[in-house]
Short mmCIF file of C-alpha atoms and ligand atoms in Angstrom, two decimals:
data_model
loop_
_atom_site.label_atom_id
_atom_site.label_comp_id
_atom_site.label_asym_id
_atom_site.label_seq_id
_atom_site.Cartn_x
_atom_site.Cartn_y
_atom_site.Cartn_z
CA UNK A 108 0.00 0.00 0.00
CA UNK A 109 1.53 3.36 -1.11
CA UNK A 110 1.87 5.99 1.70
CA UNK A 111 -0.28 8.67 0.49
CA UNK A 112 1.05 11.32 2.14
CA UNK A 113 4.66 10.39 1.28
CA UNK A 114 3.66 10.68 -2.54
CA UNK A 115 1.99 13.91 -2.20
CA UNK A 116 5.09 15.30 -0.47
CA UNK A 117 6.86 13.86 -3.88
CA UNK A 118 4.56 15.43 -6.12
CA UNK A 119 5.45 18.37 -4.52
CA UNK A 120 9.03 17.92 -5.02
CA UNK A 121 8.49 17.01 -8.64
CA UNK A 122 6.20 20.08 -9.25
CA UNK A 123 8.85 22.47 -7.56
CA UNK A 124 11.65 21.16 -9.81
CA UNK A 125 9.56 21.48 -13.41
CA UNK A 126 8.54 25.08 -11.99
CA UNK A 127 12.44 25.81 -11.81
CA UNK A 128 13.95 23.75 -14.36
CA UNK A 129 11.74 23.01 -17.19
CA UNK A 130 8.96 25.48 -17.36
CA UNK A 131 11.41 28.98 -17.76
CA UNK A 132 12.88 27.13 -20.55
CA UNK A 133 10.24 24.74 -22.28
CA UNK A 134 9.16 27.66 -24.73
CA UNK A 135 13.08 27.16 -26.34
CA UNK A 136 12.75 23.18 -26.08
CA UNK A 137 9.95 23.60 -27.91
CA UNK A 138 11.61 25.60 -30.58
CA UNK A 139 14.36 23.82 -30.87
CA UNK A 140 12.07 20.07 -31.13
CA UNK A 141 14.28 18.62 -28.51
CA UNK A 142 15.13 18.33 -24.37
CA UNK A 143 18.63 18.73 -23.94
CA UNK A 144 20.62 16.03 -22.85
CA UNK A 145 21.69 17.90 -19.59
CA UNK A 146 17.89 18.19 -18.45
CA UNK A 147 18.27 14.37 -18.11
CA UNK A 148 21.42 14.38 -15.81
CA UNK A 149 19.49 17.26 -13.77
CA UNK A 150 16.68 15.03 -12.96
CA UNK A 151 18.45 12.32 -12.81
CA UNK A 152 20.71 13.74 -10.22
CA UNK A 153 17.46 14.95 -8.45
CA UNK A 154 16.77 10.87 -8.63
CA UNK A 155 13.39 11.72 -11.09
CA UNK A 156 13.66 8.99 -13.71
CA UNK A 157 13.40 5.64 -13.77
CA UNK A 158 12.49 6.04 -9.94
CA UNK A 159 10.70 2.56 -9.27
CA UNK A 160 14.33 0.51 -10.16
CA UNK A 161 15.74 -0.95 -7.77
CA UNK A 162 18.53 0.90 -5.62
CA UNK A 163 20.98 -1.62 -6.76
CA UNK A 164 20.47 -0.50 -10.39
CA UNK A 165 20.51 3.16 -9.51
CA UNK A 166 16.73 4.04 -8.78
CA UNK A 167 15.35 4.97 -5.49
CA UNK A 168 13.42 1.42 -5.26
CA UNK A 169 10.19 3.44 -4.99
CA UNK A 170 6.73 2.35 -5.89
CA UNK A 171 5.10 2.01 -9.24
CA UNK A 172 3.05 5.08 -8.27
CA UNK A 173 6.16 7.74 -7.62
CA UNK A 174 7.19 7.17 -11.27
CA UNK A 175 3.75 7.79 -12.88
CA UNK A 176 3.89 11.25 -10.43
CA UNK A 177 6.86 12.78 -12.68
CA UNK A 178 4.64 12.06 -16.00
CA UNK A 179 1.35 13.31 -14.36
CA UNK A 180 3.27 16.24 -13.41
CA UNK A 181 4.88 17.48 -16.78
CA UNK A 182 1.58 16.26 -18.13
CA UNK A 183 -0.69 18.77 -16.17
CA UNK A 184 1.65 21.50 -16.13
CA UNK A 185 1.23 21.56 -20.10
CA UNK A 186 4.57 19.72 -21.01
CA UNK A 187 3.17 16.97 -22.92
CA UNK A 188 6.36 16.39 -25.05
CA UNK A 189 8.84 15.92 -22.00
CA UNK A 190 5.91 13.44 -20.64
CA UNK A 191 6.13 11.50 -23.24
CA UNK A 192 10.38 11.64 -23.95
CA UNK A 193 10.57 10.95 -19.84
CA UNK A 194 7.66 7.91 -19.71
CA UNK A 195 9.47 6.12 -22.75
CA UNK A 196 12.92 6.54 -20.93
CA UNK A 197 11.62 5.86 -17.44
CA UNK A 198 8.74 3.82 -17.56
CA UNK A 199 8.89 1.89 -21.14
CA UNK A 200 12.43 0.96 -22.40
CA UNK A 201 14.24 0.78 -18.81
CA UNK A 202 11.62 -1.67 -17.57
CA UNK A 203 12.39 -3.61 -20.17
CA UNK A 204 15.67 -3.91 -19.07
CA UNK A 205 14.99 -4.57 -15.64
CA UNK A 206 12.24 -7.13 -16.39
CA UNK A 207 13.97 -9.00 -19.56
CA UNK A 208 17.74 -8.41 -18.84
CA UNK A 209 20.58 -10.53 -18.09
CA UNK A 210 22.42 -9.45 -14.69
CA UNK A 211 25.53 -7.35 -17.29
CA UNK A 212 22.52 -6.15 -19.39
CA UNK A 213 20.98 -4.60 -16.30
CA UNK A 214 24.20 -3.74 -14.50
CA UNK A 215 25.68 -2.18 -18.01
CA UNK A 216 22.26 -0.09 -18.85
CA UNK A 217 19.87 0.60 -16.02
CA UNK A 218 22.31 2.85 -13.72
CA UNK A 219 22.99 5.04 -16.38
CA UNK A 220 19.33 5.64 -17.57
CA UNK A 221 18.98 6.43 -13.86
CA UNK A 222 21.47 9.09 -13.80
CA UNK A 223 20.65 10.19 -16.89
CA UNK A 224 23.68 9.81 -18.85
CA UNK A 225 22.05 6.65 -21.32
CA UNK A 226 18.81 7.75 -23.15
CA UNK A 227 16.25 5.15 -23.90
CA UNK A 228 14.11 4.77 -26.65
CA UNK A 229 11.73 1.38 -27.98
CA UNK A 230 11.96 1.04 -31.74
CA UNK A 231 9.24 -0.94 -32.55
CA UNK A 232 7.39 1.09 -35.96
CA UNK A 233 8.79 0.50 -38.95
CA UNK A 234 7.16 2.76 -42.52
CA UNK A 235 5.41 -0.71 -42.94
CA UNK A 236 4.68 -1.97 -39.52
CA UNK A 237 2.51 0.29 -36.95
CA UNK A 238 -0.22 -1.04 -35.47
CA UNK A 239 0.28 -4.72 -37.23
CA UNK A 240 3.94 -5.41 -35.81
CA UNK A 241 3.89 -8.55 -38.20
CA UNK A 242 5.08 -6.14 -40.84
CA UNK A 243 8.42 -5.54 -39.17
CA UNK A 244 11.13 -5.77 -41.93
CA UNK A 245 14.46 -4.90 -39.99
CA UNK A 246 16.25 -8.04 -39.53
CA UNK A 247 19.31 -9.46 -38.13
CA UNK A 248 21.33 -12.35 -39.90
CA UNK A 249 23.23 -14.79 -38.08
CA UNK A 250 26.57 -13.87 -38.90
CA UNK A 251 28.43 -17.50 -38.06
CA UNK A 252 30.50 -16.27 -35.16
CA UNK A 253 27.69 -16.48 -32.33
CA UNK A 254 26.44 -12.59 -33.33
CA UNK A 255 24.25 -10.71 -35.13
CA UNK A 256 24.31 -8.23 -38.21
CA UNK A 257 21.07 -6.10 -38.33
CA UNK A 258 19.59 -4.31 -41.07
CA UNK A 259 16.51 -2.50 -41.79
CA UNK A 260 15.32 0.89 -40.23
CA UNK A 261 12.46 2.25 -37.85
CA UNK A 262 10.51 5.24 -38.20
CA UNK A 263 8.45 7.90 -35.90
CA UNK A 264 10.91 6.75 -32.42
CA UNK A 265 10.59 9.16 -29.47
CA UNK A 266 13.55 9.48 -28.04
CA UNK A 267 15.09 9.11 -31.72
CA UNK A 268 18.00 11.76 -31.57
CA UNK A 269 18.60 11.89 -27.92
CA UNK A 270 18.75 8.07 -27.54
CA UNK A 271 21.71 5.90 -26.01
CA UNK A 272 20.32 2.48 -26.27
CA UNK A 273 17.05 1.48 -28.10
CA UNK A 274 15.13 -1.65 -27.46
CA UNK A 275 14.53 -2.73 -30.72
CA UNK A 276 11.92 -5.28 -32.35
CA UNK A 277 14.01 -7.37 -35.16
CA UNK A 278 13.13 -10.30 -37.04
CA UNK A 279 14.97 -13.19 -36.28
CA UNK A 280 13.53 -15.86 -38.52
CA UNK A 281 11.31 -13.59 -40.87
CA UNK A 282 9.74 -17.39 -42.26
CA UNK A 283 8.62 -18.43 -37.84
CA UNK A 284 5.88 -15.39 -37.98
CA UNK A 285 5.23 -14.28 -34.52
CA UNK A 286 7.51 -16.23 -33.23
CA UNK A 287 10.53 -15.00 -35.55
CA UNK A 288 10.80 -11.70 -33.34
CA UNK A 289 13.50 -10.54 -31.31
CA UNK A 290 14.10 -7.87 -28.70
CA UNK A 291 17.76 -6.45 -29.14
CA UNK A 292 19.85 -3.70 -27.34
CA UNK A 293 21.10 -1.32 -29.95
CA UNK A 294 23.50 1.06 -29.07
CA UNK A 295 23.49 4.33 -30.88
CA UNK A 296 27.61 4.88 -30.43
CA UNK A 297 28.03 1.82 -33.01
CA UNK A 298 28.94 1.88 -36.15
CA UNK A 299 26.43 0.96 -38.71
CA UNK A 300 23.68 2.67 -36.93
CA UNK A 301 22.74 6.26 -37.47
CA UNK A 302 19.88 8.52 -37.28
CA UNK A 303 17.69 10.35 -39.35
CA UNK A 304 15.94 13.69 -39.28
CA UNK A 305 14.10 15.17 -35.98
CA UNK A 306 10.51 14.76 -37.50
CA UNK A 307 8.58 17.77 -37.16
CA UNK A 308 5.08 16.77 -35.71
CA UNK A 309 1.76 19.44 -35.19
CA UNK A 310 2.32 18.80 -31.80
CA UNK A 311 4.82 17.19 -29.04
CA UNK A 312 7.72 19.50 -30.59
CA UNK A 313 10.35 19.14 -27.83
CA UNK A 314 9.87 15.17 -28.05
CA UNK A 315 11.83 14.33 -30.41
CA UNK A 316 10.63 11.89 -33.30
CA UNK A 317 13.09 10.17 -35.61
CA UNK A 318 13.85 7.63 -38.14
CA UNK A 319 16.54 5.19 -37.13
CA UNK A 320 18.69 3.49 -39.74
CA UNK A 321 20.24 0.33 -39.19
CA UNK A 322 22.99 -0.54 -41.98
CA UNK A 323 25.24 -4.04 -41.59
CA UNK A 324 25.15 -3.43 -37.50
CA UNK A 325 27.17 -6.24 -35.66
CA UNK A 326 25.95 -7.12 -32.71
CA UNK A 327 26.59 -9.84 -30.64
CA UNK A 328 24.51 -12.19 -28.74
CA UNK A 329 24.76 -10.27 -25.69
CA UNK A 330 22.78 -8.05 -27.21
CA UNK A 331 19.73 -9.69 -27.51
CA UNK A 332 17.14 -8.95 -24.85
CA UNK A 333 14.73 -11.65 -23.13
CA UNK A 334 14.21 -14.75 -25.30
CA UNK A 335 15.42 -15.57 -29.00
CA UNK A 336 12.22 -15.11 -31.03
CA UNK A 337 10.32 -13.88 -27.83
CA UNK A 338 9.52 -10.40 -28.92
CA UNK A 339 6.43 -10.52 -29.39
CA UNK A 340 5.56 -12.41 -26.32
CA UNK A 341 7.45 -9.91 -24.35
CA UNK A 342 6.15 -7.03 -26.19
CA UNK A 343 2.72 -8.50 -24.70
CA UNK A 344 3.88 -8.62 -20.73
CA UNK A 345 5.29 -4.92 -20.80
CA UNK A 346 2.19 -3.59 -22.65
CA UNK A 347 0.26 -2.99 -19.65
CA UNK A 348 2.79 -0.62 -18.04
CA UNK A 349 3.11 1.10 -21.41
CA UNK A 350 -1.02 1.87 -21.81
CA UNK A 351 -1.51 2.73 -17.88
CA UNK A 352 1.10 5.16 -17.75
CA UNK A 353 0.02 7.19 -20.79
CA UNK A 354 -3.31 6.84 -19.78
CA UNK A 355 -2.16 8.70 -16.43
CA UNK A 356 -0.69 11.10 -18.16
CA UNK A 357 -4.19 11.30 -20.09
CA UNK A 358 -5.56 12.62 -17.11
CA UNK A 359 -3.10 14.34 -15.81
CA UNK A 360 -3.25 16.25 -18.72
CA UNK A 361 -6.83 17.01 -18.96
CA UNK A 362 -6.82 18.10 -15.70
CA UNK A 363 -4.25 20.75 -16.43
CA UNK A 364 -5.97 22.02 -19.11
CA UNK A 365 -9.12 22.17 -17.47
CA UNK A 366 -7.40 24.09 -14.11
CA UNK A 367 -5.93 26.78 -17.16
CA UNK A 368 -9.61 26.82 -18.28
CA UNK A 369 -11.28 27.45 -14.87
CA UNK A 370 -8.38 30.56 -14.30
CA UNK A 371 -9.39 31.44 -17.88
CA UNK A 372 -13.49 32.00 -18.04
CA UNK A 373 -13.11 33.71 -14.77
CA UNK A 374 -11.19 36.74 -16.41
CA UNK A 375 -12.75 37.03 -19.64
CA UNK A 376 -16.26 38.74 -20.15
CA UNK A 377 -18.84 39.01 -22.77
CA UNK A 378 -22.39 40.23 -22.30
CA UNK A 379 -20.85 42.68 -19.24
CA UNK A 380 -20.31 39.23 -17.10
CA UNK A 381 -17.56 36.37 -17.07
CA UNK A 382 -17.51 33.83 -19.44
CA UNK A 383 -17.75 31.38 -16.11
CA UNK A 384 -21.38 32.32 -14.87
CA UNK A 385 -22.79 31.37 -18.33
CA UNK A 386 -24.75 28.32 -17.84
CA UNK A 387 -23.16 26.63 -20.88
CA UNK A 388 -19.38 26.94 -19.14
CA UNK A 389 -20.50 25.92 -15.80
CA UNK A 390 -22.25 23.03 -17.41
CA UNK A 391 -19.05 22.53 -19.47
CA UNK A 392 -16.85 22.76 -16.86
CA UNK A 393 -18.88 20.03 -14.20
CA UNK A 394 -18.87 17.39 -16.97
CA UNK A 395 -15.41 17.75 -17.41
CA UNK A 396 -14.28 17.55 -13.71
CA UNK A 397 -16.91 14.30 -13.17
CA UNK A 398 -14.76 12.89 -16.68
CA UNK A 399 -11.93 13.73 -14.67
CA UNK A 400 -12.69 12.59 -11.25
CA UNK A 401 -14.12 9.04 -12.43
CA UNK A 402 -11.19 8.32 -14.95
CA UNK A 403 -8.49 9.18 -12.16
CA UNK A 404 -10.12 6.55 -10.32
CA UNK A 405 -9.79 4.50 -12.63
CA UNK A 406 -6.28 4.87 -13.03
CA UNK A 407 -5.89 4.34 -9.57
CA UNK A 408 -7.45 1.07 -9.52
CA UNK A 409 -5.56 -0.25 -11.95
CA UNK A 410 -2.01 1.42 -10.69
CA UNK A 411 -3.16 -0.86 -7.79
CA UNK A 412 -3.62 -4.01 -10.48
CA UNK A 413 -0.41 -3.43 -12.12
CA UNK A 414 1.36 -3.18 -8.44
CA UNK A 415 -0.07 -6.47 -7.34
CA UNK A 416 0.49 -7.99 -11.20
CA UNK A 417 -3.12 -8.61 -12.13
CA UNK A 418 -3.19 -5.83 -14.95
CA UNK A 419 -4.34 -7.93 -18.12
CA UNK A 420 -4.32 -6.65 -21.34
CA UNK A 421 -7.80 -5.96 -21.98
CA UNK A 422 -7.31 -3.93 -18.99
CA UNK A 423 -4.48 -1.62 -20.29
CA UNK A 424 -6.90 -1.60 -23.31
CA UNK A 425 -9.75 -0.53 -21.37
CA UNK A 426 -7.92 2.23 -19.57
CA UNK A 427 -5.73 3.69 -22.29
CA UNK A 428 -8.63 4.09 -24.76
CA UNK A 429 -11.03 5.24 -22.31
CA UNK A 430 -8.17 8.02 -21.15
CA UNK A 431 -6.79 9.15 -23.83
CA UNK A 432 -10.21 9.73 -25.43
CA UNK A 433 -11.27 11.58 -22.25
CA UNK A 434 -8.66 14.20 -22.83
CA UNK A 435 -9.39 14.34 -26.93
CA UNK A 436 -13.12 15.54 -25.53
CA UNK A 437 -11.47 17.55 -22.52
CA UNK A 438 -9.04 19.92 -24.67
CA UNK A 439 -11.33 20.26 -27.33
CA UNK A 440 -14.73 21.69 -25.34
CA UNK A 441 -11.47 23.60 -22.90
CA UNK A 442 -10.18 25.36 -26.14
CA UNK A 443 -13.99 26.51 -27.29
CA UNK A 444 -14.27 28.05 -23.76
CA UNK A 445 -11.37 30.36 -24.65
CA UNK A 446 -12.89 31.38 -28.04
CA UNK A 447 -10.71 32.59 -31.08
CA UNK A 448 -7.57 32.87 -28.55
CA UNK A 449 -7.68 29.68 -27.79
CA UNK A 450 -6.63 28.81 -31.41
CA UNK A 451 -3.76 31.51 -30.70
CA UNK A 452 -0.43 29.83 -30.17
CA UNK A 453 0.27 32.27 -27.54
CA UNK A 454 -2.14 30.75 -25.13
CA UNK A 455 -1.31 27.08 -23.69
CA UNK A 456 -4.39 25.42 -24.61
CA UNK A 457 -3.77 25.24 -27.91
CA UNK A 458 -0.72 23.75 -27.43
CA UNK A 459 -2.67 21.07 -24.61
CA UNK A 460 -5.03 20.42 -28.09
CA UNK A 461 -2.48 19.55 -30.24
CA UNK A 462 -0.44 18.07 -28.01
CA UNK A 463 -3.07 15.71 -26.69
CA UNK A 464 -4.28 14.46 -30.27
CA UNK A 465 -1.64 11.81 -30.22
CA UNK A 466 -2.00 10.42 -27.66
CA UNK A 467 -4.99 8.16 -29.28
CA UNK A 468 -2.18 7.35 -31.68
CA UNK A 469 0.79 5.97 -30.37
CA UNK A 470 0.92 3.06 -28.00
CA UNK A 471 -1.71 1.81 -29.58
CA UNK A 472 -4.64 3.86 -31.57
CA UNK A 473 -8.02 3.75 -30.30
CA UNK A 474 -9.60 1.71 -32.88
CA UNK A 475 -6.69 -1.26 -32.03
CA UNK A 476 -7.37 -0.93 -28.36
CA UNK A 477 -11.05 -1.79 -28.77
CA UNK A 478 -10.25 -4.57 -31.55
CA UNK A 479 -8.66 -6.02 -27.74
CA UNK A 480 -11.31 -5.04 -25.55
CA UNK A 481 -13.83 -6.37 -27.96
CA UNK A 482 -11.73 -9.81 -28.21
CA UNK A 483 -12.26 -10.06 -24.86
CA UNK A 484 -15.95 -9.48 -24.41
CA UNK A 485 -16.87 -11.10 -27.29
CA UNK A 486 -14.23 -14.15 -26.99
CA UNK A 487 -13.45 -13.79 -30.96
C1 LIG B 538 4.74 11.32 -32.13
C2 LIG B 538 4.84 9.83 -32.25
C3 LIG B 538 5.63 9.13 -31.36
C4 LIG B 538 5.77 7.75 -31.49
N1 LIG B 538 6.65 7.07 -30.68
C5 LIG B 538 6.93 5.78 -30.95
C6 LIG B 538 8.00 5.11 -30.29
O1 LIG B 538 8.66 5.68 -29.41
N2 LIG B 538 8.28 3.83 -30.64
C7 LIG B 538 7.56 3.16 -31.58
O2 LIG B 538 7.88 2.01 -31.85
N3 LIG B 538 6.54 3.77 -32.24
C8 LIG B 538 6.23 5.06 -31.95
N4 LIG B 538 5.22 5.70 -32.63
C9 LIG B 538 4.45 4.96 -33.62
C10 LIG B 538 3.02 4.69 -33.21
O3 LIG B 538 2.97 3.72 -32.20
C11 LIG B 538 2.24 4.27 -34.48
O4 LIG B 538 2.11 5.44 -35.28
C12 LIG B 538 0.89 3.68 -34.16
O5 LIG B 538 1.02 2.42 -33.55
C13 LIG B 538 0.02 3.52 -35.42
O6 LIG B 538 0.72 2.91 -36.45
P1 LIG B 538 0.72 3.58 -37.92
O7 LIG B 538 1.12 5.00 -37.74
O8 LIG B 538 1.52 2.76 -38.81
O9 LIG B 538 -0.79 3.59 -38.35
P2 LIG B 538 -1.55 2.39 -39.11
O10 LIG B 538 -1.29 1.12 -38.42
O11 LIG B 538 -1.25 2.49 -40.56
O12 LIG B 538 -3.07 2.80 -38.87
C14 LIG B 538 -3.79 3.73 -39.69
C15 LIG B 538 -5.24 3.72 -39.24
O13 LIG B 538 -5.78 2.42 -39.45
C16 LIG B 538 -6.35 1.95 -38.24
N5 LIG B 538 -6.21 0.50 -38.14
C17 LIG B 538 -5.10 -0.24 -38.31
N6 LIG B 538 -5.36 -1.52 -38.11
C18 LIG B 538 -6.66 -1.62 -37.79
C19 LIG B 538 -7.54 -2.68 -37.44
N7 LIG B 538 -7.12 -3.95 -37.37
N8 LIG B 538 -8.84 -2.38 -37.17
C20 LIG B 538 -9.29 -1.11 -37.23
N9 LIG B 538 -8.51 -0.06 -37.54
C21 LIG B 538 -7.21 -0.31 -37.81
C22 LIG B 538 -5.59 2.66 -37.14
O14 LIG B 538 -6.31 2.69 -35.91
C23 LIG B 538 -5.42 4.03 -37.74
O15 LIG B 538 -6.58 4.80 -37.54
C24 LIG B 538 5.05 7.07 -32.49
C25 LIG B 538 4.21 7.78 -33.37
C26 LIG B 538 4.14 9.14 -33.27
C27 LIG B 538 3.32 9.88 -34.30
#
């Protein structure tokens, strides 16, 4: 059972440090489509990512819940981009590592994503493979000598320019189907592998999106993560984590726009009164906060499942579509509220709508979360 008061007191903490080291510069990170590399080390050094690893691999052993409060954090203070760069590092690709790894793959990796010094990223899309993973084309070749040469390429990977290590989906046997899937360790300091282009996005800017490129890589066989041809089984077991925490942030993030909306209507007047004490806004603004209230709670449950291992996928399904939904509907009625300025880069809720739109994208879109959910009602 998580100490309530203990992670409120960490909340605080976290809120404090985005207040003093992200938010006077997010503007320029946004600019410039990427976090620098020395915001890591910061919060690393603060001991802010990866913070539910173990203290032997250089995380503060908290629990589950103390991670997700760093993403709901940057999520409701408006930085949707360094939510998603920080819950791919922290709470995607270095659980991987931790739950998959041999004791040298966790020893070599996990203390440096703690400190911030190794980037993660998970390079799973390919141009050809998004939501049907079956399509992956990159491959790695036996190469005789107990290693590995990889070819092929990924596309649209968060993390993409900044990243140190990505875990990497990668055919093994391209002819075994499922089972011909591989989870590998690539490091980005070796030769053969190189990046593309920062992608520019509508939204997200400081998270930076990029094409990898993988040309005649060697790499051995300590390289490969988890099982020979167990990708996609893998891939399954870490879903969960993947779909709750963005569907944290979800909230998180609906709730900060709706808190900029409430300081908003109050201001603003039309008709000689506030925008707030027309019916329509209050009415707006109580559906919202219900949304809110009854999805957190959600969330909560399941942090609770995932804590005590009894998060299924349908579950993460459930929750991620249901979520991330909630805040398509929550930035879009919050950004009518402000009128034509809301559609005015200057003010923050346009950047909550744009930012939020993927969100029903990645880790899954909508419609392939309730092909699951519907597999499991319907048994078919
Ligand atoms: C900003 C950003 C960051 C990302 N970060 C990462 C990352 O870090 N790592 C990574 O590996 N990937 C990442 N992705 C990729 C993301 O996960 C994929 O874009 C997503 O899974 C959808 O794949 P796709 O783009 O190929 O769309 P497609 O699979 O081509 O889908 C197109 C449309 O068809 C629908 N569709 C597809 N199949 C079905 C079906 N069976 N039934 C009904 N509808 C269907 C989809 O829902 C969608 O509406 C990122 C993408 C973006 C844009």
């Amino acid at each position: 059972m998580v100490d309530q008061a203990e992670l409120e007191l960490f909340r605080d903490n976290v809120r404090r440090f985005l207040e003093e080291e992200a938010q006077p510069h997010y503007e320029q990170w946004e600019k410039d489509g990427i976090v620098p590399k020395s915001f890591y080390r910061k919060m690393g050094e603060n001991g802010l990512l990866c913070v539910d690893q173990p203290e032997e691999y250089g995380g503060i052993g908290a629990p589950f819940e103390f991670s997700v409060v760093v993403l709901e954090e940057a999520a409701r203070m408006g930085f949707m981009a360094l939510a998603s760069n920080l819950s791919v590092h922290s709470d995607i690709a270095a659980p991987y590592i931790l739950h998959l790894g041999s004791e040298e793959q966790k020893q070599f990796y996990l203390p440096r994503m703690a400190s911030g010094e190794c980037i993660g990223a998970i390079g799973m899309t390919e141009p050809g493979a998004g939501s049907d993973l079956q399509g992956i084309r990159s491959r790695a070749d036996a190469d005789g000598q107990g290693g590995y040469v990889v070819n092929g390429g990924k596309t649209f990977i968060t993390n993409g320019q900044n990243a140190g290590v990505v875990v990497a989906a990668i055919k093994t046997d391209p002819a075994a189907g499922a089972k011909g899937t591989t989870l590998f360790l690539l490091d980005t300091d070796q030769d053969g592998f190189s990046r593309g282009r920062n992608l520019e996005k509508i939204g997200q800017h400081a998270a930076d999106t990029s094409e990898l490129f993988f040309k005649d890589m060697k790499v051995g066989a300590d390289k490969v993560l988890g099982r020979l041809g167990g990708g996609f089984g893998h891939l399954i077991d870490e879903l969960p984590r993947e779909r709750l925490v963005l569907a944290a942030m979800a909230v998180a993030h609906a709730r900060g726009a709706l808190e900029r909306t409430v300081a908003y209507v109050q201001e603003r007047k039309a008709f000689g009164q506030s925008i707030a004490s027309f019916q329509n806004t209050r009415f707006t603004l109580a559906r919202l906060k219900s949304d809110i209230e009854v999805h957190q709670a959600y969330v909560n449950e399941c942090s609770g499942k995932y804590q005590r291992g009894e998060m299924d996928v349908p579950t993460a399904a459930m929750i991620k579509y249901a979520t991330t939904e909630l805040e398509g509907r929550v930035v879009d009625q919050c950004l009518q509220l402000f009128g034509g300025y809301g559609y005015m880069s200057e003010y923050p809720i346009s950047r909550d709508f744009v930012d939020a739109r993927i969100q029903r994208i990645y880790g899954g879109t909508s419609e392939i979360m309730l092909e699951v959910i519907a597999r499991s009602v319907l048994g078919r």
